[in-house]
Amino acid sequence: MSLDLTPNDVVSGLLNLSRELGELATGLDKLERDAVEAREDFTLAYSTAYLKADGTVEERKHRAVMQTSDERIKADLAEALVRGRKRQLDTIRVRIDVGRSASAALR
Protein backbone atom coordinates (compact mmCIF):
# COMPACT_ATOMS: atom_id res chain seq x y z
CA MET A 1 0.00 0.00 0.00
CA SER A 2 1.45 3.32 -1.04
CA LEU A 3 0.34 6.62 0.40
CA ASP A 4 1.56 9.73 -1.36
CA LEU A 5 1.40 12.18 1.50
CA THR A 6 2.73 15.68 1.36
CA PRO A 7 3.78 17.60 4.45
CA ASN A 8 0.66 19.75 3.96
CA ASP A 9 -1.55 16.64 3.95
CA VAL A 10 -0.05 15.50 7.23
CA VAL A 11 -0.37 18.93 8.86
CA SER A 12 -3.96 19.25 7.66
CA GLY A 13 -4.80 15.80 9.03
CA LEU A 14 -3.19 16.59 12.36
CA LEU A 15 -5.11 19.85 12.64
CA ASN A 16 -8.38 18.05 11.92
CA LEU A 17 -7.59 15.39 14.53
CA SER A 18 -6.69 18.09 17.03
CA ARG A 19 -10.05 19.81 16.49
CA GLU A 20 -11.87 16.50 16.83
CA LEU A 21 -9.95 15.74 20.03
CA GLY A 22 -10.90 19.12 21.48
CA GLU A 23 -14.58 18.66 20.66
CA LEU A 24 -14.71 15.20 22.22
CA ALA A 25 -12.80 16.32 25.31
CA THR A 26 -15.18 19.24 25.83
CA GLY A 27 -18.16 16.89 26.04
CA LEU A 28 -16.45 14.48 28.44
CA ASP A 29 -17.01 16.69 31.49
CA LYS A 30 -20.77 16.67 30.93
CA LEU A 31 -20.84 12.91 30.37
CA GLU A 32 -18.92 12.32 33.60
CA ARG A 33 -21.22 14.66 35.56
CA ASP A 34 -24.28 12.92 34.09
CA ALA A 35 -22.84 9.53 35.08
CA VAL A 36 -22.26 10.64 38.67
CA GLU A 37 -25.78 12.03 38.92
CA ALA A 38 -27.33 8.90 37.40
CA ARG A 39 -25.41 6.64 39.81
CA GLU A 40 -26.57 8.75 42.76
CA ASP A 41 -30.17 8.68 41.51
CA PHE A 42 -29.95 4.90 41.40
CA THR A 43 -28.39 4.67 44.87
CA LEU A 44 -31.10 6.85 46.41
CA ALA A 45 -33.90 5.02 44.59
CA TYR A 46 -32.52 1.64 45.71
CA SER A 47 -32.19 2.75 49.33
CA THR A 48 -35.70 4.18 49.32
CA ALA A 49 -37.16 1.02 47.78
CA TYR A 50 -35.25 -1.19 50.19
CA LEU A 51 -36.39 0.74 53.27
CA LYS A 52 -40.03 0.70 52.11
CA ALA A 53 -40.04 -3.01 51.26
CA ASP A 54 -41.45 -5.70 53.56
CA GLY A 55 -40.14 -9.18 54.17
CA THR A 56 -36.82 -10.75 54.99
CA VAL A 57 -33.56 -8.99 54.22
CA GLU A 58 -33.18 -11.05 51.04
CA GLU A 59 -36.74 -10.33 49.92
CA ARG A 60 -36.26 -6.61 50.53
CA LYS A 61 -33.06 -6.62 48.47
CA HIS A 62 -34.76 -8.30 45.54
CA ARG A 63 -37.77 -6.01 45.69
CA ALA A 64 -35.47 -3.00 45.71
CA VAL A 65 -33.55 -4.37 42.71
CA MET A 66 -36.78 -4.91 40.80
CA GLN A 67 -38.12 -1.46 41.62
CA THR A 68 -34.93 0.36 40.64
CA SER A 69 -33.94 -1.41 37.43
CA ASP A 70 -34.63 1.67 35.28
CA GLU A 71 -32.36 3.83 37.43
CA ARG A 72 -29.64 1.17 37.43
CA ILE A 73 -29.77 0.89 33.63
CA LYS A 74 -29.56 4.68 33.26
CA ALA A 75 -26.53 4.76 35.54
CA ASP A 76 -24.83 1.88 33.74
CA LEU A 77 -25.48 3.47 30.34
CA ALA A 78 -24.16 6.83 31.51
CA GLU A 79 -20.95 5.17 32.70
CA ALA A 80 -20.69 3.27 29.40
CA LEU A 81 -20.91 6.58 27.52
CA VAL A 82 -18.00 7.93 29.57
CA ARG A 83 -15.92 4.82 28.80
CA GLY A 84 -16.81 5.07 25.12
CA ARG A 85 -15.82 8.73 24.95
CA LYS A 86 -12.50 7.96 26.63
CA ARG A 87 -11.86 5.23 24.04
CA GLN A 88 -12.60 7.72 21.27
CA LEU A 89 -10.14 10.18 22.80
CA ASP A 90 -7.47 7.48 23.09
CA THR A 91 -8.02 6.49 19.45
CA ILE A 92 -7.56 10.06 18.26
CA ARG A 93 -4.40 10.42 20.34
CA VAL A 94 -2.98 7.31 18.65
CA ARG A 95 -3.92 8.70 15.25
CA ILE A 96 -2.15 11.95 16.13
CA ASP A 97 0.96 9.98 17.10
CA VAL A 98 0.83 8.16 13.76
CA GLY A 99 0.53 11.50 11.99
CA ARG A 100 3.55 12.82 13.86
CA SER A 101 5.53 9.75 12.81
CA ALA A 102 4.45 10.27 9.22
CA SER A 103 5.47 13.90 9.43
CA ALA A 104 8.90 12.95 10.77
CA ALA A 105 9.32 10.38 8.01
CA LEU A 106 8.56 12.99 5.36
CA ARG A 107 11.27 15.32 6.66
PDB file of C-alpha atoms in Angstrom:
ATOM      1  CA  MET A   1       0.000   0.000   0.000  1.00  0.00           C
ATOM      2  CA  SER A   2       1.446   3.324  -1.044  1.00  0.00           C
ATOM      3  CA  LEU A   3       0.336   6.625   0.397  1.00  0.00           C
ATOM      4  CA  ASP A   4       1.556   9.727  -1.360  1.00  0.00           C
ATOM      5  CA  LEU A   5       1.398  12.185   1.499  1.00  0.00           C
ATOM      6  CA  THR A   6       2.727  15.677   1.359  1.00  0.00           C
ATOM      7  CA  PRO A   7       3.775  17.598   4.453  1.00  0.00           C
ATOM      8  CA  ASN A   8       0.662  19.751   3.965  1.00  0.00           C
ATOM      9  CA  ASP A   9      -1.550  16.637   3.949  1.00  0.00           C
ATOM     10  CA  VAL A  10      -0.051  15.504   7.235  1.00  0.00           C
ATOM     11  CA  VAL A  11      -0.368  18.928   8.860  1.00  0.00           C
ATOM     12  CA  SER A  12      -3.963  19.245   7.665  1.00  0.00           C
ATOM     13  CA  GLY A  13      -4.796  15.796   9.025  1.00  0.00           C
ATOM     14  CA  LEU A  14      -3.187  16.592  12.363  1.00  0.00           C
ATOM     15  CA  LEU A  15      -5.108  19.855  12.641  1.00  0.00           C
ATOM     16  CA  ASN A  16      -8.382  18.049  11.923  1.00  0.00           C
ATOM     17  CA  LEU A  17      -7.591  15.391  14.526  1.00  0.00           C
ATOM     18  CA  SER A  18      -6.686  18.087  17.028  1.00  0.00           C
ATOM     19  CA  ARG A  19     -10.046  19.809  16.487  1.00  0.00           C
ATOM     20  CA  GLU A  20     -11.869  16.498  16.835  1.00  0.00           C
ATOM     21  CA  LEU A  21      -9.949  15.743  20.028  1.00  0.00           C
ATOM     22  CA  GLY A  22     -10.905  19.119  21.476  1.00  0.00           C
ATOM     23  CA  GLU A  23     -14.583  18.656  20.657  1.00  0.00           C
ATOM     24  CA  LEU A  24     -14.708  15.200  22.219  1.00  0.00           C
ATOM     25  CA  ALA A  25     -12.800  16.320  25.315  1.00  0.00           C
ATOM     26  CA  THR A  26     -15.179  19.243  25.833  1.00  0.00           C
ATOM     27  CA  GLY A  27     -18.160  16.892  26.037  1.00  0.00           C
ATOM     28  CA  LEU A  28     -16.450  14.477  28.441  1.00  0.00           C
ATOM     29  CA  ASP A  29     -17.010  16.686  31.487  1.00  0.00           C
ATOM     30  CA  LYS A  30     -20.770  16.674  30.925  1.00  0.00           C
ATOM     31  CA  LEU A  31     -20.843  12.907  30.368  1.00  0.00           C
ATOM     32  CA  GLU A  32     -18.917  12.322  33.603  1.00  0.00           C
ATOM     33  CA  ARG A  33     -21.215  14.656  35.560  1.00  0.00           C
ATOM     34  CA  ASP A  34     -24.280  12.924  34.094  1.00  0.00           C
ATOM     35  CA  ALA A  35     -22.843   9.534  35.079  1.00  0.00           C
ATOM     36  CA  VAL A  36     -22.257  10.638  38.670  1.00  0.00           C
ATOM     37  CA  GLU A  37     -25.783  12.030  38.920  1.00  0.00           C
ATOM     38  CA  ALA A  38     -27.328   8.897  37.397  1.00  0.00           C
ATOM     39  CA  ARG A  39     -25.413   6.643  39.806  1.00  0.00           C
ATOM     40  CA  GLU A  40     -26.566   8.755  42.758  1.00  0.00           C
ATOM     41  CA  ASP A  41     -30.172   8.680  41.506  1.00  0.00           C
ATOM     42  CA  PHE A  42     -29.951   4.899  41.400  1.00  0.00           C
ATOM     43  CA  THR A  43     -28.395   4.668  44.868  1.00  0.00           C
ATOM     44  CA  LEU A  44     -31.100   6.846  46.406  1.00  0.00           C
ATOM     45  CA  ALA A  45     -33.904   5.021  44.593  1.00  0.00           C
ATOM     46  CA  TYR A  46     -32.516   1.644  45.710  1.00  0.00           C
ATOM     47  CA  SER A  47     -32.186   2.751  49.327  1.00  0.00           C
ATOM     48  CA  THR A  48     -35.702   4.175  49.319  1.00  0.00           C
ATOM     49  CA  ALA A  49     -37.162   1.022  47.785  1.00  0.00           C
ATOM     50  CA  TYR A  50     -35.247  -1.193  50.194  1.00  0.00           C
ATOM     51  CA  LEU A  51     -36.387   0.740  53.269  1.00  0.00           C
ATOM     52  CA  LYS A  52     -40.025   0.702  52.112  1.00  0.00           C
ATOM     53  CA  ALA A  53     -40.042  -3.012  51.264  1.00  0.00           C
ATOM     54  CA  ASP A  54     -41.452  -5.696  53.558  1.00  0.00           C
ATOM     55  CA  GLY A  55     -40.136  -9.177  54.169  1.00  0.00           C
ATOM     56  CA  THR A  56     -36.817 -10.750  54.986  1.00  0.00           C
ATOM     57  CA  VAL A  57     -33.561  -8.991  54.215  1.00  0.00           C
ATOM     58  CA  GLU A  58     -33.177 -11.047  51.045  1.00  0.00           C
ATOM     59  CA  GLU A  59     -36.742 -10.326  49.915  1.00  0.00           C
ATOM     60  CA  ARG A  60     -36.262  -6.614  50.533  1.00  0.00           C
ATOM     61  CA  LYS A  61     -33.059  -6.615  48.469  1.00  0.00           C
ATOM     62  CA  HIS A  62     -34.763  -8.302  45.541  1.00  0.00           C
ATOM     63  CA  ARG A  63     -37.770  -6.006  45.690  1.00  0.00           C
ATOM     64  CA  ALA A  64     -35.465  -3.003  45.712  1.00  0.00           C
ATOM     65  CA  VAL A  65     -33.545  -4.371  42.711  1.00  0.00           C
ATOM     66  CA  MET A  66     -36.783  -4.906  40.799  1.00  0.00           C
ATOM     67  CA  GLN A  67     -38.121  -1.461  41.623  1.00  0.00           C
ATOM     68  CA  THR A  68     -34.928   0.363  40.638  1.00  0.00           C
ATOM     69  CA  SER A  69     -33.944  -1.411  37.426  1.00  0.00           C
ATOM     70  CA  ASP A  70     -34.627   1.668  35.275  1.00  0.00           C
ATOM     71  CA  GLU A  71     -32.355   3.832  37.426  1.00  0.00           C
ATOM     72  CA  ARG A  72     -29.636   1.165  37.431  1.00  0.00           C
ATOM     73  CA  ILE A  73     -29.774   0.889  33.629  1.00  0.00           C
ATOM     74  CA  LYS A  74     -29.561   4.676  33.256  1.00  0.00           C
ATOM     75  CA  ALA A  75     -26.527   4.764  35.535  1.00  0.00           C
ATOM     76  CA  ASP A  76     -24.830   1.882  33.738  1.00  0.00           C
ATOM     77  CA  LEU A  77     -25.481   3.467  30.336  1.00  0.00           C
ATOM     78  CA  ALA A  78     -24.160   6.829  31.511  1.00  0.00           C
ATOM     79  CA  GLU A  79     -20.955   5.174  32.701  1.00  0.00           C
ATOM     80  CA  ALA A  80     -20.691   3.266  29.399  1.00  0.00           C
ATOM     81  CA  LEU A  81     -20.910   6.585  27.518  1.00  0.00           C
ATOM     82  CA  VAL A  82     -18.001   7.927  29.566  1.00  0.00           C
ATOM     83  CA  ARG A  83     -15.918   4.819  28.804  1.00  0.00           C
ATOM     84  CA  GLY A  84     -16.806   5.069  25.118  1.00  0.00           C
ATOM     85  CA  ARG A  85     -15.825   8.730  24.952  1.00  0.00           C
ATOM     86  CA  LYS A  86     -12.495   7.956  26.629  1.00  0.00           C
ATOM     87  CA  ARG A  87     -11.858   5.225  24.040  1.00  0.00           C
ATOM     88  CA  GLN A  88     -12.597   7.721  21.269  1.00  0.00           C
ATOM     89  CA  LEU A  89     -10.136  10.183  22.803  1.00  0.00           C
ATOM     90  CA  ASP A  90      -7.467   7.482  23.086  1.00  0.00           C
ATOM     91  CA  THR A  91      -8.015   6.488  19.452  1.00  0.00           C
ATOM     92  CA  ILE A  92      -7.564  10.055  18.261  1.00  0.00           C
ATOM     93  CA  ARG A  93      -4.404  10.419  20.340  1.00  0.00           C
ATOM     94  CA  VAL A  94      -2.982   7.309  18.655  1.00  0.00           C
ATOM     95  CA  ARG A  95      -3.919   8.698  15.247  1.00  0.00           C
ATOM     96  CA  ILE A  96      -2.147  11.949  16.128  1.00  0.00           C
ATOM     97  CA  ASP A  97       0.960   9.984  17.104  1.00  0.00           C
ATOM     98  CA  VAL A  98       0.832   8.159  13.759  1.00  0.00           C
ATOM     99  CA  GLY A  99       0.531  11.504  11.991  1.00  0.00           C
ATOM    100  CA  ARG A 100       3.553  12.820  13.865  1.00  0.00           C
ATOM    101  CA  SER A 101       5.527   9.754  12.813  1.00  0.00           C
ATOM    102  CA  ALA A 102       4.448  10.266   9.215  1.00  0.00           C
ATOM    103  CA  SER A 103       5.473  13.899   9.428  1.00  0.00           C
ATOM    104  CA  ALA A 104       8.898  12.952  10.773  1.00  0.00           C
ATOM    105  CA  ALA A 105       9.321  10.383   8.012  1.00  0.00           C
ATOM    106  CA  LEU A 106       8.562  12.988   5.360  1.00  0.00           C
ATOM    107  CA  ARG A 107      11.273  15.321   6.661  1.00  0.00           C
TER     108      ARG A 107
END
